[in-house]
């Protein structure tokens, strides 16, 4: 079965700094989803990547998919307190359901 | 367009009891998936319903069961609750297309004492 490993597990950055979160799959990635979750709440869809080399941006968040490395990265530019939360990557093995990583907990300090 | 809603938001039960959680899918979506998220973990797939029939199941025992109604809303039922069932239960709705995006509800937090 497909497994997703996220790194780092947690991250504390100063407001205004850039950061990167990685998601590595144990199998070929046919699609990769990024979600954000505030503690104890539902998942907010950020973006979906389908093709190798694809890059998408949503406000100050950019995600890329590297099919050869079976990896996706999420990059936040000039972090703000509103970026704090848990970032989860999810993969679609062939169709639903989604398989998720354990998440990366991001804290942004002033 | 309404989003995914879940009820109740919080619930406390004791071991051995039964619980029913509810989910209303986003307008235009006919597929509902349920996930269990333990503290510090990613969501784990429980099962999916499409047009009122179960359409895939994760590694959960039969005491986890569900229903989908003609309006595509859904219920998750858990019998004989165990302490390890304490978790955030999330439902997600989507349309029946390959690589469709799933939209999640706010979740129901269940505590089993």
CSV table of C-alpha atoms in Angstrom, one decimal:
chain,number,residue,atom,x,y,z
A,1,UNK,CA,0.0,0.0,0.0
A,2,UNK,CA,1.1,3.5,-0.6
A,3,UNK,CA,2.6,5.5,2.3
A,4,UNK,CA,3.4,9.2,2.5
A,5,UNK,CA,6.2,10.6,4.7
A,6,UNK,CA,6.2,14.2,5.5
A,7,UNK,CA,9.2,16.2,6.7
A,8,UNK,CA,9.7,17.9,8.9
A,9,UNK,CA,7.2,16.8,11.5
A,10,UNK,CA,7.1,20.2,13.0
A,11,UNK,CA,8.5,23.6,12.2
A,12,UNK,CA,8.7,26.9,14.0
A,13,UNK,CA,9.6,29.9,11.9
A,14,UNK,CA,9.8,33.6,12.4
A,15,UNK,CA,7.2,35.7,10.7
A,16,UNK,CA,8.4,36.8,7.3
A,17,UNK,CA,10.7,33.8,6.7
A,18,UNK,CA,10.3,31.3,3.9
A,19,UNK,CA,9.9,27.6,4.6
A,20,UNK,CA,9.5,24.3,2.7
A,21,UNK,CA,7.6,21.1,3.6
A,22,UNK,CA,8.3,17.9,1.8
A,23,UNK,CA,6.1,14.9,1.1
A,24,UNK,CA,7.7,11.6,-0.2
A,25,UNK,CA,5.7,8.7,-1.5
A,26,UNK,CA,6.6,5.0,-1.3
A,27,UNK,CA,5.1,4.5,-4.7
A,28,UNK,CA,4.5,6.3,-8.0
A,29,UNK,CA,2.5,9.5,-7.5
A,30,UNK,CA,-0.4,9.9,-9.8
A,31,UNK,CA,-1.8,12.9,-8.1
A,32,UNK,CA,-0.9,14.8,-4.9
A,33,UNK,CA,-3.2,17.0,-2.8
A,34,UNK,CA,-2.2,19.5,-0.2
A,35,UNK,CA,-4.5,20.4,2.6
A,36,UNK,CA,-4.2,22.7,5.6
A,37,UNK,CA,-5.8,21.9,9.0
A,38,UNK,CA,-6.2,24.1,12.0
A,39,UNK,CA,-6.0,22.1,15.2
A,40,UNK,CA,-9.1,19.9,15.7
A,41,UNK,CA,-10.8,21.2,12.6
A,42,UNK,CA,-11.6,20.0,9.1
A,43,UNK,CA,-9.2,20.0,6.2
A,44,UNK,CA,-9.0,23.0,3.9
A,45,UNK,CA,-8.1,22.2,0.3
A,46,UNK,CA,-5.1,24.1,-1.0
A,47,UNK,CA,-4.2,22.6,-4.3
A,48,UNK,CA,-3.9,19.4,-6.4
A,49,UNK,CA,-1.0,18.5,-8.6
A,50,UNK,CA,-1.4,15.9,-11.3
A,51,UNK,CA,1.6,15.9,-13.6
A,52,UNK,CA,5.3,15.6,-13.0
A,53,UNK,CA,6.9,19.0,-12.9
A,54,UNK,CA,3.6,20.7,-12.3
A,55,UNK,CA,3.8,23.8,-10.1
A,56,UNK,CA,0.8,25.6,-8.6
A,57,UNK,CA,0.5,28.7,-6.4
A,58,UNK,CA,-2.2,29.9,-4.0
A,59,UNK,CA,-1.5,33.3,-2.6
A,60,UNK,CA,2.0,32.9,-1.0
A,61,UNK,CA,2.0,29.1,-1.1
A,62,UNK,CA,3.6,27.2,-4.0
A,63,UNK,CA,3.6,23.4,-4.5
A,64,UNK,CA,5.6,21.3,-6.9
A,65,UNK,CA,5.4,17.7,-8.0
A,66,UNK,CA,8.5,15.7,-8.9
A,67,UNK,CA,7.3,12.4,-10.2
A,68,UNK,CA,10.8,10.9,-10.6
A,69,UNK,CA,11.6,11.5,-7.0
A,70,UNK,CA,8.0,10.5,-6.0
A,71,UNK,CA,8.0,13.7,-4.0
A,72,UNK,CA,6.1,17.0,-3.6
A,73,UNK,CA,7.2,20.1,-1.9
A,74,UNK,CA,5.2,23.0,-0.4
A,75,UNK,CA,6.9,26.3,-0.1
A,76,UNK,CA,5.6,29.3,1.8
A,77,UNK,CA,7.1,32.7,1.1
A,78,UNK,CA,7.2,35.4,3.7
A,79,UNK,CA,5.3,33.4,6.3
A,80,UNK,CA,2.5,35.0,8.4
A,81,UNK,CA,0.7,34.0,11.5
A,82,UNK,CA,-2.3,33.0,9.4
A,83,UNK,CA,-0.1,30.3,7.8
A,84,UNK,CA,0.1,28.4,11.1
A,85,UNK,CA,-1.5,25.0,11.2
A,86,UNK,CA,-1.0,21.5,10.1
A,87,UNK,CA,-0.2,20.8,6.5
A,88,UNK,CA,-1.2,17.4,5.1
A,89,UNK,CA,-0.3,15.8,1.8
A,90,UNK,CA,-2.6,13.2,0.4
A,91,UNK,CA,-2.2,10.9,-2.6
A,92,UNK,CA,-4.7,9.2,-4.8
A,93,UNK,CA,-3.5,5.7,-5.5
A,94,UNK,CA,-5.8,5.2,-8.4
A,95,UNK,CA,-9.0,6.7,-7.3
A,96,UNK,CA,-10.4,7.7,-4.0
A,97,UNK,CA,-9.8,7.2,-1.1
A,98,UNK,CA,-7.0,9.4,-0.3
A,99,UNK,CA,-3.9,8.2,1.6
A,100,UNK,CA,-2.5,10.9,3.9
A,101,UNK,CA,0.8,11.7,5.5
A,102,UNK,CA,1.0,12.4,9.2
A,103,UNK,CA,1.2,16.1,8.7
A,104,UNK,CA,3.6,18.9,9.4
A,105,UNK,CA,2.8,21.3,12.2
A,106,UNK,CA,3.8,24.8,11.4
A,107,UNK,CA,4.0,27.6,14.0
A,108,UNK,CA,4.8,31.2,13.0
A,109,UNK,CA,6.1,33.5,15.7
A,110,UNK,CA,6.2,37.2,15.6
B,1,UNK,CA,-23.3,26.5,-3.0
B,2,UNK,CA,-23.1,25.1,0.5
B,3,UNK,CA,-20.1,23.3,2.0
B,4,UNK,CA,-19.8,20.1,3.8
B,5,UNK,CA,-21.4,20.1,7.3
B,6,UNK,CA,-21.2,17.6,10.1
B,7,UNK,CA,-23.0,17.1,13.3
B,8,UNK,CA,-22.6,17.0,16.2
B,9,UNK,CA,-19.3,18.9,16.6
B,10,UNK,CA,-18.4,17.2,19.8
B,11,UNK,CA,-19.6,14.0,21.5
B,12,UNK,CA,-18.7,12.1,24.7
B,13,UNK,CA,-19.6,8.4,25.0
B,14,UNK,CA,-18.7,5.5,27.3
B,15,UNK,CA,-17.2,2.2,26.3
B,16,UNK,CA,-19.8,-0.2,24.8
B,17,UNK,CA,-22.2,2.5,23.7
B,18,UNK,CA,-23.2,3.2,20.1
B,19,UNK,CA,-22.8,6.5,18.2
B,20,UNK,CA,-24.2,8.0,15.0
B,21,UNK,CA,-22.4,10.8,13.2
B,22,UNK,CA,-24.0,12.8,10.3
B,23,UNK,CA,-22.6,14.5,7.2
B,24,UNK,CA,-24.3,16.7,4.6
B,25,UNK,CA,-22.3,16.7,1.3
B,26,UNK,CA,-21.5,19.7,-0.7
B,27,UNK,CA,-24.1,20.7,-3.3
B,28,UNK,CA,-23.6,18.7,-6.5
B,29,UNK,CA,-21.5,16.0,-4.9
B,30,UNK,CA,-22.7,12.4,-4.9
B,31,UNK,CA,-19.9,10.6,-3.1
B,32,UNK,CA,-19.1,10.7,0.6
B,33,UNK,CA,-16.0,9.4,2.3
B,34,UNK,CA,-15.4,9.0,6.0
B,35,UNK,CA,-12.1,9.3,7.7
B,36,UNK,CA,-10.8,8.8,11.3
B,37,UNK,CA,-8.1,11.0,12.5
B,38,UNK,CA,-6.3,10.1,15.7
B,39,UNK,CA,-4.4,12.7,17.6
B,40,UNK,CA,-1.1,13.5,15.8
B,41,UNK,CA,-1.9,11.3,12.8
B,42,UNK,CA,-3.2,11.8,9.3
B,43,UNK,CA,-6.8,10.9,8.4
B,44,UNK,CA,-7.4,7.1,7.9
B,45,UNK,CA,-10.0,6.0,5.3
B,46,UNK,CA,-13.0,4.2,6.8
B,47,UNK,CA,-15.3,3.8,3.8
B,48,UNK,CA,-16.9,5.6,0.9
B,49,UNK,CA,-20.5,5.8,-0.3
B,50,UNK,CA,-21.6,6.4,-3.9
B,51,UNK,CA,-25.3,6.6,-4.8
B,52,UNK,CA,-26.3,5.0,-1.5
B,53,UNK,CA,-24.0,2.0,-1.8
B,54,UNK,CA,-20.7,1.3,0.0
B,55,UNK,CA,-17.9,1.7,-2.6
B,56,UNK,CA,-14.8,0.8,-0.8
B,57,UNK,CA,-13.7,0.2,2.8
B,58,UNK,CA,-10.5,0.7,4.7
B,59,UNK,CA,-9.1,-1.5,7.5
B,60,UNK,CA,-11.9,-1.0,10.0
B,61,UNK,CA,-14.0,-3.6,11.7
B,62,UNK,CA,-17.7,-4.3,10.9
B,63,UNK,CA,-18.9,-2.4,13.9
B,64,UNK,CA,-18.1,0.7,11.8
B,65,UNK,CA,-21.0,1.0,9.4
B,66,UNK,CA,-22.6,3.7,7.3
B,67,UNK,CA,-25.5,4.8,5.2
B,68,UNK,CA,-26.0,7.3,2.4
B,69,UNK,CA,-29.4,8.8,1.7
B,70,UNK,CA,-31.0,9.8,-1.6
B,71,UNK,CA,-30.0,13.4,-1.0
B,72,UNK,CA,-26.4,12.1,-0.7
B,73,UNK,CA,-26.1,13.0,3.0
B,74,UNK,CA,-24.5,10.2,5.1
B,75,UNK,CA,-24.2,8.7,8.5
B,76,UNK,CA,-21.4,6.9,10.2
B,77,UNK,CA,-22.4,4.4,12.9
B,78,UNK,CA,-20.0,2.9,15.4
B,79,UNK,CA,-21.2,0.1,17.7
B,80,UNK,CA,-19.6,-1.2,20.9
B,81,UNK,CA,-17.4,1.8,21.3
B,82,UNK,CA,-13.8,1.3,22.4
B,83,UNK,CA,-11.4,3.8,24.0
B,84,UNK,CA,-9.3,3.8,20.8
B,85,UNK,CA,-12.3,5.0,18.8
B,86,UNK,CA,-11.7,8.5,20.4
B,87,UNK,CA,-10.7,10.6,17.4
B,88,UNK,CA,-11.8,13.3,15.0
B,89,UNK,CA,-14.2,11.9,12.4
B,90,UNK,CA,-14.1,13.7,9.1
B,91,UNK,CA,-16.4,13.3,6.1
B,92,UNK,CA,-15.5,14.5,2.6
B,93,UNK,CA,-17.7,14.9,-0.4
B,94,UNK,CA,-16.7,14.8,-4.0
B,95,UNK,CA,-18.2,14.2,-7.5
B,96,UNK,CA,-17.7,10.9,-9.2
B,97,UNK,CA,-14.8,11.7,-11.4
B,98,UNK,CA,-11.2,10.5,-11.5
B,99,UNK,CA,-8.8,12.7,-9.6
B,100,UNK,CA,-11.7,14.7,-8.1
B,101,UNK,CA,-11.0,17.0,-5.2
B,102,UNK,CA,-12.5,16.0,-1.9
B,103,UNK,CA,-13.9,18.7,0.2
B,104,UNK,CA,-13.9,18.1,4.0
B,105,UNK,CA,-16.3,19.0,6.7
B,106,UNK,CA,-15.2,20.5,10.0
B,107,UNK,CA,-15.3,17.1,11.7
B,108,UNK,CA,-16.9,15.5,14.8
B,109,UNK,CA,-14.6,15.0,17.8
B,110,UNK,CA,-15.6,11.8,19.6
B,111,UNK,CA,-14.3,11.1,23.1
B,112,UNK,CA,-14.9,7.6,24.5
B,113,UNK,CA,-14.5,7.2,28.3
